[in-house]
Amino acid sequence: MPRLLDRLIGHYIEPLCTQPTFLLNHPAIMSPLAKSNDAANTTAARFELFVNGKELVNAYEELNDPREQRQRFALQAADREAGDMEVPPFDSEFCDALEFALPPTAGWGMGVDRVIALLAGVRHLRETIAFPIMRPDSK
């Protein structure tokens, strides 16, 4: 379900975000590390900033409840067992660390490559990489 939602949002909503646009309250199922934003645990305390149809910033409040984190990882593990290999394996060490308490934490990420792509007006991030990764010659 998370992959389907992500693809639908990427196809129908993100391209419409040409002006600086904040997407808020993502479905909690799409944000397994983010704290829930409501009592029913349906939305996440997360936002993304889009400019010119591209994600510039991703931010969320960290989930610090070890029981809830284990439940979310278990749901993800079921997706992985069903064949979704993009889902990371269950991280029990992370949950164990949460048992020792994580203070309320939030974070955001904004890649320099994304800012450069926005300022330079290029379409693909690979155009902003100074030293592209070289593939071995197939000969």
Coordinates of N, CA and C in Angstrom, one line a residue:
M1 N 0.8 -1.2 0.0 CA 0.0 0.0 0.0 C 0.9 1.3 0.0
P2 N 1.9 1.3 0.8 CA 2.8 2.6 0.8 C 3.3 2.9 -0.6
R3 N 3.8 1.9 -1.3 CA 4.3 2.1 -2.6 C 3.3 2.7 -3.6
L4 N 2.1 2.1 -3.5 CA 1.0 2.5 -4.4 C 0.6 4.0 -4.1
L5 N 0.5 4.3 -2.8 CA 0.2 5.7 -2.4 C 1.3 6.7 -2.9
D6 N 2.6 6.3 -2.7 CA 3.7 7.1 -3.2 C 3.6 7.3 -4.7
R7 N 3.3 6.3 -5.4 CA 3.2 6.4 -6.9 C 2.1 7.3 -7.3
L8 N 0.9 7.2 -6.6 CA -0.2 8.0 -7.0 C 0.1 9.5 -6.7
I9 N 0.7 9.7 -5.5 CA 1.0 11.1 -5.2 C 2.0 11.7 -6.2
G10 N 3.0 10.8 -6.5 CA 4.0 11.3 -7.5 C 3.5 11.5 -8.8
H11 N 2.5 10.8 -9.2 CA 1.9 11.0 -10.6 C 0.8 12.1 -10.6
Y12 N 0.0 12.2 -9.6 CA -1.1 13.1 -9.7 C -0.9 14.5 -8.9
I13 N -0.2 14.4 -7.8 CA -0.1 15.6 -7.0 C 1.2 16.4 -7.2
E14 N 2.4 15.7 -7.1 CA 3.7 16.4 -7.1 C 3.8 17.2 -8.4
P15 N 3.5 16.8 -9.6 CA 3.6 17.6 -10.8 C 2.9 18.9 -10.7
L16 N 1.8 19.0 -9.9 CA 1.0 20.2 -9.8 C 1.7 21.2 -8.8
C17 N 2.7 20.8 -8.1 CA 3.4 21.7 -7.1 C 4.5 22.5 -7.8
T18 N 4.1 23.4 -8.7 CA 5.1 24.2 -9.3 C 5.5 25.4 -8.5
Q19 N 4.6 26.0 -7.8 CA 4.9 27.1 -6.8 C 5.4 26.4 -5.6
P20 N 6.2 27.0 -4.7 CA 6.6 26.4 -3.4 C 5.3 25.9 -2.7
T21 N 5.3 24.6 -2.5 CA 4.1 23.9 -1.9 C 4.5 23.0 -0.8
F22 N 3.8 23.1 0.3 CA 4.1 22.1 1.4 C 3.0 21.1 1.4
L23 N 3.4 19.8 1.3 CA 2.5 18.7 1.5 C 2.5 18.2 2.9
L24 N 1.4 18.3 3.6 CA 1.3 18.0 5.0 C 0.5 16.7 5.3
N25 N 0.8 16.2 6.5 CA -0.1 15.1 7.1 C -0.1 13.9 6.1
H26 N 1.0 13.4 5.8 CA 1.1 12.2 4.9 C 0.4 11.0 5.6
P27 N -0.1 10.1 4.9 CA -0.6 8.9 5.5 C 0.5 8.2 6.4
A28 N 0.1 7.8 7.6 CA 1.2 7.3 8.5 C 1.8 6.0 7.9
I29 N 1.1 5.3 7.1 CA 1.7 4.1 6.5 C 2.8 4.4 5.6
M30 N 2.9 5.6 5.1 CA 4.0 6.0 4.3 C 5.3 6.5 5.0
S31 N 5.1 6.7 6.3 CA 6.2 7.3 7.1 C 6.4 6.5 8.4
P32 N 7.0 5.3 8.3 CA 7.2 4.4 9.5 C 8.1 5.0 10.6
L33 N 8.9 6.0 10.3 CA 9.7 6.5 11.4 C 9.2 7.8 12.0
A34 N 8.0 8.3 11.4 CA 7.5 9.6 11.9 C 6.4 9.3 12.9
K35 N 6.3 10.2 13.9 CA 5.3 10.2 14.9 C 3.9 10.5 14.3
S36 N 2.9 9.8 14.8 CA 1.5 10.1 14.3 C 1.1 11.5 14.7
N37 N 0.2 12.0 13.8 CA -0.3 13.4 14.0 C -1.7 13.4 14.6
D38 N -2.3 12.2 14.7 CA -3.7 12.2 15.2 C -3.9 11.0 16.1
A39 N -4.9 11.0 16.9 CA -5.2 9.9 17.8 C -5.4 8.5 17.1
A40 N -5.9 8.6 15.9 CA -6.2 7.3 15.2 C -5.0 6.8 14.5
N41 N -3.9 7.4 14.6 CA -2.6 7.0 13.9 C -2.8 6.9 12.4
T42 N -3.5 7.8 11.8 CA -3.7 7.7 10.3 C -2.8 8.7 9.6
T43 N -2.4 9.8 10.2 CA -1.5 10.7 9.5 C -0.2 10.9 10.3
A44 N 0.8 11.3 9.6 CA 2.1 11.4 10.2 C 2.5 12.9 10.4
A45 N 3.3 13.2 11.4 CA 3.7 14.5 11.7 C 4.9 14.7 10.7
R46 N 4.6 15.0 9.5 CA 5.6 15.1 8.4 C 5.2 16.1 7.4
F47 N 6.2 16.7 6.7 CA 5.9 17.6 5.6 C 7.0 17.5 4.6
E48 N 6.6 17.8 3.3 CA 7.6 17.9 2.3 C 7.4 19.2 1.6
L49 N 8.4 19.8 1.1 CA 8.4 21.1 0.3 C 8.7 20.7 -1.1
F50 N 7.8 21.1 -2.0 CA 8.0 20.9 -3.4 C 8.1 22.2 -4.1
V51 N 9.0 22.3 -5.1 CA 9.2 23.5 -6.0 C 9.4 23.0 -7.4
N52 N 8.7 23.5 -8.3 CA 8.8 23.1 -9.7 C 8.5 21.6 -9.9
G53 N 7.6 21.1 -9.1 CA 7.2 19.7 -9.2 C 8.2 18.7 -8.6
K54 N 9.3 19.2 -7.9 CA 10.3 18.4 -7.4 C 10.4 18.5 -5.9
E55 N 10.7 17.4 -5.2 CA 10.8 17.5 -3.7 C 12.1 18.2 -3.4
L56 N 12.0 19.2 -2.5 CA 13.2 20.0 -2.1 C 13.6 19.6 -0.6
V57 N 12.6 19.5 0.2 CA 12.8 19.2 1.7 C 11.8 18.1 2.1
N58 N 12.3 17.2 3.0 CA 11.5 16.2 3.6 C 11.8 16.4 5.1
A59 N 10.7 16.5 5.9 CA 10.9 16.7 7.4 C 9.8 15.9 8.1
Y60 N 10.2 15.5 9.3 CA 9.2 14.8 10.2 C 9.7 14.8 11.6
E61 N 8.7 14.6 12.5 CA 8.9 14.4 13.9 C 9.2 12.9 14.2
E62 N 10.3 12.6 14.8 CA 10.7 11.2 15.0 C 9.7 10.5 16.0
L63 N 9.3 9.3 15.6 CA 8.6 8.4 16.5 C 9.5 8.0 17.6
N64 N 9.1 8.1 18.8 CA 10.0 7.7 19.9 C 9.3 6.7 20.9
D65 N 8.3 6.1 20.4 CA 7.6 5.0 21.2 C 8.1 3.7 20.6
P66 N 8.8 2.9 21.4 CA 9.4 1.6 20.9 C 8.3 0.6 20.5
R67 N 7.2 0.5 21.3 CA 6.2 -0.4 21.0 C 5.6 -0.1 19.6
E68 N 5.2 1.1 19.4 CA 4.6 1.5 18.1 C 5.6 1.3 17.0
Q69 N 6.9 1.6 17.2 CA 7.9 1.4 16.2 C 8.0 0.0 15.8
R70 N 8.0 -0.9 16.8 CA 8.0 -2.4 16.5 C 6.8 -2.8 15.6
Q71 N 5.7 -2.3 16.0 CA 4.5 -2.6 15.2 C 4.6 -2.1 13.7
R72 N 5.1 -0.9 13.6 CA 5.3 -0.4 12.2 C 6.3 -1.2 11.4
F73 N 7.4 -1.6 12.1 CA 8.4 -2.4 11.4 C 7.9 -3.8 11.1
A74 N 7.0 -4.3 11.9 CA 6.4 -5.6 11.6 C 5.5 -5.5 10.4
L75 N 4.8 -4.4 10.2 CA 3.9 -4.2 9.0 C 4.8 -4.1 7.8
Q76 N 5.9 -3.4 7.9 CA 6.9 -3.3 6.8 C 7.5 -4.7 6.5
A77 N 7.8 -5.5 7.5 CA 8.4 -6.8 7.3 C 7.4 -7.7 6.5
A78 N 6.1 -7.5 6.7 CA 5.1 -8.3 6.0 C 5.2 -7.9 4.5
D79 N 5.4 -6.6 4.2 CA 5.5 -6.1 2.8 C 6.8 -6.7 2.2
R80 N 7.8 -6.7 3.0 CA 9.1 -7.3 2.5 C 8.9 -8.7 2.1
E81 N 8.3 -9.5 3.0 CA 8.1 -10.9 2.8 C 7.2 -11.1 1.6
A82 N 6.3 -10.2 1.3 CA 5.4 -10.3 0.1 C 6.2 -9.9 -1.2
G83 N 7.4 -9.5 -1.1 CA 8.2 -9.3 -2.3 C 8.7 -7.9 -2.5
D84 N 8.4 -6.9 -1.6 CA 8.8 -5.6 -1.8 C 10.2 -5.4 -1.2
M85 N 11.2 -5.6 -2.0 CA 12.6 -5.6 -1.5 C 13.1 -4.2 -1.3
E86 N 12.4 -3.2 -1.6 CA 12.8 -1.8 -1.2 C 12.6 -1.5 0.3
V87 N 11.7 -2.3 0.9 CA 11.5 -2.2 2.4 C 12.7 -2.7 3.1
P88 N 13.2 -1.8 4.0 CA 14.4 -2.3 4.8 C 14.0 -3.4 5.8
P89 N 15.0 -4.2 6.1 CA 14.7 -5.3 7.1 C 14.3 -4.7 8.5
F90 N 13.6 -5.5 9.3 CA 13.2 -5.1 10.6 C 14.4 -4.8 11.4
D91 N 14.5 -3.6 12.0 CA 15.6 -3.1 12.8 C 15.4 -3.2 14.3
S92 N 15.6 -4.4 14.8 CA 15.3 -4.6 16.2 C 16.3 -3.8 17.1
E93 N 17.5 -3.6 16.7 CA 18.5 -2.8 17.4 C 18.0 -1.4 17.6
F94 N 17.4 -0.8 16.6 CA 16.9 0.5 16.7 C 15.8 0.6 17.7
C95 N 14.9 -0.4 17.7 CA 13.8 -0.5 18.7 C 14.3 -0.7 20.1
D96 N 15.4 -1.5 20.2 CA 16.0 -1.7 21.5 C 16.6 -0.3 22.0
A97 N 17.2 0.4 21.1 CA 17.7 1.7 21.5 C 16.6 2.7 22.0
L98 N 15.5 2.6 21.3 CA 14.3 3.4 21.7 C 13.8 3.1 23.1
E99 N 14.1 1.9 23.6 CA 13.7 1.5 24.9 C 14.4 2.3 26.0
F100 N 15.6 2.8 25.6 CA 16.3 3.6 26.6 C 16.0 5.1 26.5
A101 N 15.0 5.4 25.7 CA 14.4 6.7 25.6 C 15.1 7.6 24.6
L102 N 14.2 8.1 23.7 CA 14.6 9.1 22.7 C 13.8 10.4 23.0
P103 N 14.5 11.5 23.3 CA 13.7 12.7 23.6 C 13.0 13.1 22.3
P104 N 12.0 14.0 22.5 CA 11.3 14.5 21.3 C 12.3 15.0 20.3
T105 N 12.2 14.5 19.1 CA 13.2 14.8 18.1 C 12.5 15.1 16.8
A106 N 13.0 16.0 16.0 CA 12.5 16.2 14.6 C 13.7 16.5 13.7
G107 N 13.5 16.3 12.5 CA 14.6 16.6 11.5 C 14.1 16.9 10.2
W108 N 15.0 17.5 9.4 CA 14.6 17.7 8.0 C 15.8 17.6 7.1
G109 N 15.6 17.2 5.9 CA 16.7 17.0 5.0 C 16.4 17.8 3.7
M110 N 17.5 18.5 3.2 CA 17.4 19.2 2.0 C 18.8 19.0 1.3
G111 N 18.8 18.3 0.2 CA 20.0 17.9 -0.5 C 20.5 19.1 -1.3
V112 N 21.8 19.3 -1.2 CA 22.5 20.4 -1.9 C 22.3 20.2 -3.4
D113 N 22.3 18.9 -3.8 CA 22.0 18.6 -5.3 C 20.7 19.1 -5.7
R114 N 19.7 19.0 -4.8 CA 18.3 19.5 -5.2 C 18.3 21.0 -5.3
V115 N 19.0 21.7 -4.4 CA 19.0 23.1 -4.5 C 19.7 23.6 -5.7
I116 N 20.8 22.9 -6.0 CA 21.6 23.3 -7.3 C 20.7 23.0 -8.5
A117 N 20.0 21.9 -8.5 CA 19.1 21.6 -9.7 C 18.0 22.7 -9.8
L118 N 17.5 23.1 -8.7 CA 16.4 24.1 -8.7 C 17.0 25.4 -9.3
L119 N 18.2 25.9 -8.7 CA 18.8 27.1 -9.1 C 19.3 27.1 -10.6
A120 N 19.8 25.9 -11.0 CA 20.3 25.8 -12.4 C 19.2 25.5 -13.4
G121 N 18.1 25.2 -12.9 CA 17.0 24.9 -13.8 C 17.1 23.6 -14.6
V122 N 17.9 22.6 -14.0 CA 18.1 21.3 -14.7 C 16.9 20.4 -14.3
R123 N 16.7 19.4 -15.1 CA 15.6 18.5 -14.9 C 15.9 17.3 -14.0
H124 N 17.1 16.8 -14.2 CA 17.5 15.6 -13.5 C 18.7 15.9 -12.5
L125 N 18.6 15.2 -11.3 CA 19.7 15.4 -10.3 C 21.1 15.0 -10.8
R126 N 21.1 14.0 -11.7 CA 22.4 13.5 -12.2 C 23.2 14.6 -12.9
E127 N 22.4 15.7 -13.4 CA 23.1 16.8 -14.0 C 23.8 17.7 -13.0
T128 N 23.6 17.5 -11.8 CA 24.2 18.4 -10.7 C 25.4 17.7 -10.1
I129 N 25.6 16.4 -10.4 CA 26.7 15.7 -9.7 C 28.0 16.0 -10.4
A130 N 29.0 16.6 -9.6 CA 30.3 17.0 -10.2 C 31.1 15.8 -10.7
F131 N 31.0 14.7 -10.0 CA 31.8 13.6 -10.4 C 30.9 12.4 -10.6
P132 N 30.3 12.2 -11.8 CA 29.4 11.1 -11.9 C 30.0 9.7 -11.7
I133 N 29.3 8.8 -11.3 CA 29.7 7.5 -11.0 C 30.0 6.8 -12.4
M134 N 31.1 6.2 -12.5 CA 31.5 5.5 -13.8 C 31.1 4.1 -13.7
R135 N 30.5 3.6 -14.7 CA 30.1 2.2 -14.8 C 31.3 1.5 -15.6
P136 N 31.6 0.3 -15.2 CA 32.6 -0.5 -15.9 C 32.2 -0.7 -17.4
D137 N 33.1 -0.6 -18.3 CA 32.8 -0.9 -19.7 C 32.4 -2.3 -19.8
S138 N 31.3 -2.6 -20.5 CA 30.7 -3.9 -20.6 C 31.5 -4.8 -21.7
K139 N 32.5 -4.3 -22.3 CA 33.2 -5.0 -23.3 C 34.1 -6.1 -22.7

